mmCIF file of C-alpha atoms in Angstrom:
data_model
loop_
_atom_site.group_PDB
_atom_site.id
_atom_site.type_symbol
_atom_site.label_atom_id
_atom_site.label_comp_id
_atom_site.label_asym_id
_atom_site.label_seq_id
_atom_site.Cartn_x
_atom_site.Cartn_y
_atom_site.Cartn_z
ATOM 1 C CA UNK A 36 -9.032 12.633 0.119
ATOM 2 C CA UNK A 37 -9.676 15.431 2.889
ATOM 3 C CA UNK A 38 -11.629 13.286 5.098
ATOM 4 C CA UNK A 39 -9.091 10.443 5.362
ATOM 5 C CA UNK A 40 -6.413 13.460 6.538
ATOM 6 C CA UNK A 41 -8.956 14.436 9.244
ATOM 7 C CA UNK A 42 -10.125 11.137 10.387
ATOM 8 C CA UNK A 43 -5.828 10.683 10.606
ATOM 9 C CA UNK A 44 -4.794 13.856 12.552
ATOM 10 C CA UNK A 45 -8.028 13.041 15.111
ATOM 11 C CA UNK A 46 -6.464 9.629 15.451
ATOM 12 C CA UNK A 47 -2.903 10.847 16.289
ATOM 13 C CA UNK A 48 -4.366 13.851 17.820
ATOM 14 C CA UNK A 49 -2.236 16.676 16.285
ATOM 15 C CA UNK A 50 -4.652 18.926 17.910
ATOM 16 C CA UNK A 51 -3.009 21.961 19.085
ATOM 17 C CA UNK A 52 -5.699 22.949 21.563
ATOM 18 C CA UNK A 53 -4.539 19.997 23.489
ATOM 19 C CA UNK A 54 -0.688 18.960 23.346
ATOM 20 C CA UNK A 55 -0.870 17.339 26.630
ATOM 21 C CA UNK A 56 -3.250 14.504 24.656
ATOM 22 C CA UNK A 57 -0.889 13.294 21.727
ATOM 23 C CA UNK A 58 -1.125 9.965 21.035
ATOM 24 C CA UNK A 59 2.349 8.357 19.878
ATOM 25 C CA UNK A 60 1.428 5.706 17.719
ATOM 26 C CA UNK A 61 -0.998 3.600 15.977
ATOM 27 C CA UNK A 62 -0.851 0.798 13.528
ATOM 28 C CA UNK A 63 -2.505 0.478 9.552
ATOM 29 C CA UNK A 64 -1.900 -3.278 8.030
ATOM 30 C CA UNK A 65 -2.614 -3.787 4.562
ATOM 31 C CA UNK A 66 -0.966 -5.442 1.788
ATOM 32 C CA UNK A 67 0.328 -3.541 -1.566
ATOM 33 C CA UNK A 68 -0.544 -6.528 -3.987
ATOM 34 C CA UNK A 69 -4.265 -5.886 -3.355
ATOM 35 C CA UNK A 70 -4.437 -2.632 -5.472
ATOM 36 C CA UNK A 71 -5.301 -4.991 -8.219
ATOM 37 C CA UNK A 72 -8.935 -4.601 -6.406
ATOM 38 C CA UNK A 73 -8.724 -0.845 -8.268
ATOM 39 C CA UNK A 74 -11.773 -1.960 -9.980
ATOM 40 C CA UNK A 75 -13.554 -2.679 -6.689
ATOM 41 C CA UNK A 76 -12.803 0.975 -5.347
ATOM 42 C CA UNK A 77 -9.221 -0.100 -3.804
ATOM 43 C CA UNK A 78 -6.203 3.074 -3.730
ATOM 44 C CA UNK A 79 -3.054 1.600 -4.823
ATOM 45 C CA UNK A 80 -0.960 4.539 -3.393
ATOM 46 C CA UNK A 81 -2.868 4.285 0.184
ATOM 47 C CA UNK A 82 0.489 3.326 1.947
ATOM 48 C CA UNK A 83 2.740 5.671 0.050
ATOM 49 C CA UNK A 84 0.341 8.930 0.649
ATOM 50 C CA UNK A 85 0.058 7.696 4.595
ATOM 51 C CA UNK A 86 4.095 7.808 4.892
ATOM 52 C CA UNK A 87 3.968 11.317 3.340
ATOM 53 C CA UNK A 88 1.818 12.847 5.326
ATOM 54 C CA UNK A 89 4.062 15.808 7.306
ATOM 55 C CA UNK A 90 1.800 15.219 11.115
ATOM 56 C CA UNK A 91 2.832 11.254 10.511
ATOM 57 C CA UNK A 92 6.212 9.832 11.691
ATOM 58 C CA UNK A 93 5.838 6.409 9.722
ATOM 59 C CA UNK A 94 7.785 3.339 10.099
ATOM 60 C CA UNK A 95 7.058 0.474 7.675
ATOM 61 C CA UNK A 96 7.512 -2.946 8.454
ATOM 62 C CA UNK A 97 7.365 -5.464 5.661
ATOM 63 C CA UNK A 98 5.550 -9.025 6.240
ATOM 64 C CA UNK A 99 7.130 -11.242 3.988
ATOM 65 C CA UNK A 100 5.315 -14.369 4.447
ATOM 66 C CA UNK A 101 1.956 -15.233 2.432
ATOM 67 C CA UNK A 102 0.041 -17.380 4.700
ATOM 68 C CA UNK A 103 -2.605 -17.763 2.047
ATOM 69 C CA UNK A 104 -0.863 -19.800 -1.211
ATOM 70 C CA UNK A 105 1.116 -22.633 -2.210
ATOM 71 C CA UNK A 106 4.518 -21.921 -2.888
ATOM 72 C CA UNK A 107 3.595 -22.570 -6.720
ATOM 73 C CA UNK A 108 1.426 -19.672 -6.537
ATOM 74 C CA UNK A 109 3.745 -17.521 -4.579
ATOM 75 C CA UNK A 110 6.708 -18.054 -6.996
ATOM 76 C CA UNK A 111 4.178 -17.654 -10.079
ATOM 77 C CA UNK A 112 2.850 -14.538 -9.285
ATOM 78 C CA UNK A 113 6.009 -13.055 -7.640
ATOM 79 C CA UNK A 114 7.606 -14.192 -11.174
ATOM 80 C CA UNK A 115 4.457 -12.346 -13.471
ATOM 81 C CA UNK A 116 4.011 -9.465 -11.534
ATOM 82 C CA UNK A 117 7.640 -8.854 -10.291
ATOM 83 C CA UNK A 118 8.455 -5.975 -13.152
ATOM 84 C CA UNK A 119 5.656 -3.780 -11.224
ATOM 85 C CA UNK A 120 6.921 -4.234 -7.701
ATOM 86 C CA UNK A 121 9.109 -2.200 -5.523
ATOM 87 C CA UNK A 122 9.501 -4.377 -2.757
ATOM 88 C CA UNK A 123 11.046 -7.988 -1.645
ATOM 89 C CA UNK A 124 9.795 -11.107 -3.047
ATOM 90 C CA UNK A 125 7.383 -13.116 -0.582
ATOM 91 C CA UNK A 126 7.980 -16.267 1.042
ATOM 92 C CA UNK A 127 5.045 -19.114 1.185
ATOM 93 C CA UNK A 128 4.273 -20.876 4.271
ATOM 94 C CA UNK A 129 5.395 -23.869 2.752
ATOM 95 C CA UNK A 130 4.171 -25.555 5.829
ATOM 96 C CA UNK A 131 0.284 -25.330 5.396
ATOM 97 C CA UNK A 132 -0.551 -26.137 1.511
ATOM 98 C CA UNK A 133 -0.759 -29.095 -0.378
ATOM 99 C CA UNK A 134 1.102 -28.634 -3.879
ATOM 100 C CA UNK A 135 -1.043 -27.899 -6.679
ATOM 101 C CA UNK A 136 -0.222 -26.923 -10.532
ATOM 102 C CA UNK A 137 -1.304 -24.039 -11.713
ATOM 103 C CA UNK A 138 -2.741 -22.944 -15.679
ATOM 104 C CA UNK A 139 -1.748 -19.818 -17.051
ATOM 105 C CA UNK A 140 -3.519 -18.771 -20.313
ATOM 106 C CA UNK A 141 -2.525 -15.817 -22.553
ATOM 107 C CA UNK A 142 -4.653 -15.431 -25.398
ATOM 108 C CA UNK A 143 -5.343 -11.940 -27.179
ATOM 109 C CA UNK A 144 -9.109 -13.472 -28.326
ATOM 110 C CA UNK A 145 -11.615 -13.584 -25.277
ATOM 111 C CA UNK A 146 -13.460 -16.538 -27.582
ATOM 112 C CA UNK A 147 -9.648 -18.786 -27.706
ATOM 113 C CA UNK A 148 -9.014 -18.069 -24.136
ATOM 114 C CA UNK A 149 -13.125 -19.199 -23.168
ATOM 115 C CA UNK A 150 -11.893 -22.493 -25.421
ATOM 116 C CA UNK A 151 -8.571 -22.810 -23.672
ATOM 117 C CA UNK A 152 -10.616 -22.747 -20.116
ATOM 118 C CA UNK A 153 -13.322 -25.315 -21.015
ATOM 119 C CA UNK A 154 -10.348 -27.454 -22.437
ATOM 120 C CA UNK A 155 -8.258 -27.213 -19.066
ATOM 121 C CA UNK A 156 -11.668 -27.661 -17.107
ATOM 122 C CA UNK A 157 -12.693 -30.910 -18.769
ATOM 123 C CA UNK A 158 -9.510 -32.464 -18.637
ATOM 124 C CA UNK A 159 -9.110 -31.838 -15.169
ATOM 125 C CA UNK A 160 -12.527 -33.436 -14.163
ATOM 126 C CA UNK A 161 -11.658 -36.298 -16.773
ATOM 127 C CA UNK A 162 -8.787 -37.155 -14.646
ATOM 128 C CA UNK A 163 -10.261 -37.140 -11.686
ATOM 129 C CA UNK A 164 -8.262 -33.989 -10.590
ATOM 130 C CA UNK A 165 -11.279 -32.300 -9.640
ATOM 131 C CA UNK A 166 -14.539 -34.417 -8.498
ATOM 132 C CA UNK A 167 -16.906 -31.641 -8.874
ATOM 133 C CA UNK A 168 -16.547 -28.164 -10.865
ATOM 134 C CA UNK A 169 -16.942 -26.091 -8.045
ATOM 135 C CA UNK A 170 -13.365 -26.957 -7.103
ATOM 136 C CA UNK A 171 -12.665 -24.513 -9.686
ATOM 137 C CA UNK A 172 -12.733 -20.579 -9.681
ATOM 138 C CA UNK A 173 -11.840 -17.950 -12.339
ATOM 139 C CA UNK A 174 -10.894 -14.610 -11.960
ATOM 140 C CA UNK A 175 -11.297 -11.746 -14.272
ATOM 141 C CA UNK A 176 -10.191 -8.327 -13.929
ATOM 142 C CA UNK A 177 -13.712 -7.360 -15.118
ATOM 143 C CA UNK A 178 -16.626 -9.590 -14.705
ATOM 144 C CA UNK A 179 -18.659 -7.489 -16.755
ATOM 145 C CA UNK A 180 -16.197 -7.103 -19.422
ATOM 146 C CA UNK A 181 -14.109 -10.385 -19.576
ATOM 147 C CA UNK A 182 -16.833 -13.151 -18.488
ATOM 148 C CA UNK A 183 -19.196 -13.231 -21.229
ATOM 149 C CA UNK A 184 -17.288 -15.510 -23.705
ATOM 150 C CA UNK A 185 -16.451 -17.999 -21.281
ATOM 151 C CA UNK A 186 -19.895 -17.893 -19.780
ATOM 152 C CA UNK A 187 -20.945 -18.632 -23.415
ATOM 153 C CA UNK A 188 -19.132 -21.419 -23.530
ATOM 154 C CA UNK A 189 -19.667 -23.119 -20.076
ATOM 155 C CA UNK A 190 -23.318 -23.101 -21.129
ATOM 156 C CA UNK A 191 -22.287 -24.874 -24.423
ATOM 157 C CA UNK A 192 -20.682 -27.611 -22.985
ATOM 158 C CA UNK A 193 -23.021 -27.612 -19.505
ATOM 159 C CA UNK A 194 -20.643 -27.128 -17.291
ATOM 160 C CA UNK A 195 -22.398 -25.220 -14.089
ATOM 161 C CA UNK A 196 -21.160 -21.857 -13.078
ATOM 162 C CA UNK A 197 -21.640 -18.683 -10.651
ATOM 163 C CA UNK A 198 -20.630 -15.045 -11.370
ATOM 164 C CA UNK A 199 -20.142 -12.827 -8.451
ATOM 165 C CA UNK A 200 -20.866 -9.505 -9.984
ATOM 166 C CA UNK A 201 -19.060 -7.303 -7.281
ATOM 167 C CA UNK A 202 -19.990 -3.594 -7.358
ATOM 168 C CA UNK A 203 -17.308 -0.863 -6.557
ATOM 169 C CA UNK A 204 -16.632 -0.202 -2.917
ATOM 170 C CA UNK A 205 -18.004 2.920 -2.951
ATOM 171 C CA UNK A 206 -21.292 1.591 -3.907
ATOM 172 C CA UNK A 207 -21.833 -0.957 -0.663
ATOM 173 C CA UNK A 208 -24.229 0.108 1.761
ATOM 174 C CA UNK A 209 -21.842 -0.451 4.546
ATOM 175 C CA UNK A 210 -19.509 1.746 2.799
ATOM 176 C CA UNK A 211 -21.929 4.613 1.913
ATOM 177 C CA UNK A 212 -23.260 4.058 5.374
ATOM 178 C CA UNK A 213 -19.495 5.307 6.990
ATOM 179 C CA UNK A 214 -18.615 7.568 4.426
ATOM 180 C CA UNK A 215 -22.089 9.340 5.433
ATOM 181 C CA UNK A 216 -20.829 8.994 9.046
ATOM 182 C CA UNK A 217 -17.649 10.396 8.445
ATOM 183 C CA UNK A 218 -18.921 13.280 6.574
ATOM 184 C CA UNK A 219 -21.752 13.960 9.221
ATOM 185 C CA UNK A 220 -18.962 13.652 11.851
ATOM 186 C CA UNK A 221 -16.691 16.298 10.147
ATOM 187 C CA UNK A 222 -19.231 19.211 8.920
ATOM 188 C CA UNK A 223 -21.052 19.016 12.064
#
């Protein structure tokens, strides 16, 4: 994206008119695993593109400790997506979290998948593992395309739920404002 490159050149001040004022460093922080959010407008090759720009001398530093998830979740996710990854395995921060079970459902049929989820949810409630249904989260690749069978089954079983319909980042008002501002600054 050309606006991205223009902004980066301004950050590093690669302006030939003022070679005395070249900034030596800046830092970019991010999580390459968040490219799963492409459906929300995330750009998965951001870091590769950044390090390939000829006016940037990039140094990559890999942070290998996951502070947000249990060891079981980190290990499961690393094993599940290891074939898609070009970086070392993450290490969990084992001091912070209580261990918990992971339930993985693989089913080609959306209705069958929804039925399996309902069984798990009911079992968790019956066994006292959860007190309230709001202690559970179900993640979908696409809320619009993937949630209909489950919401139907949740209704049929009188299980309360809330669906967060997430628009793409490019459609959010604050992102539109920033993009318009960048365009105005760039072309004024």
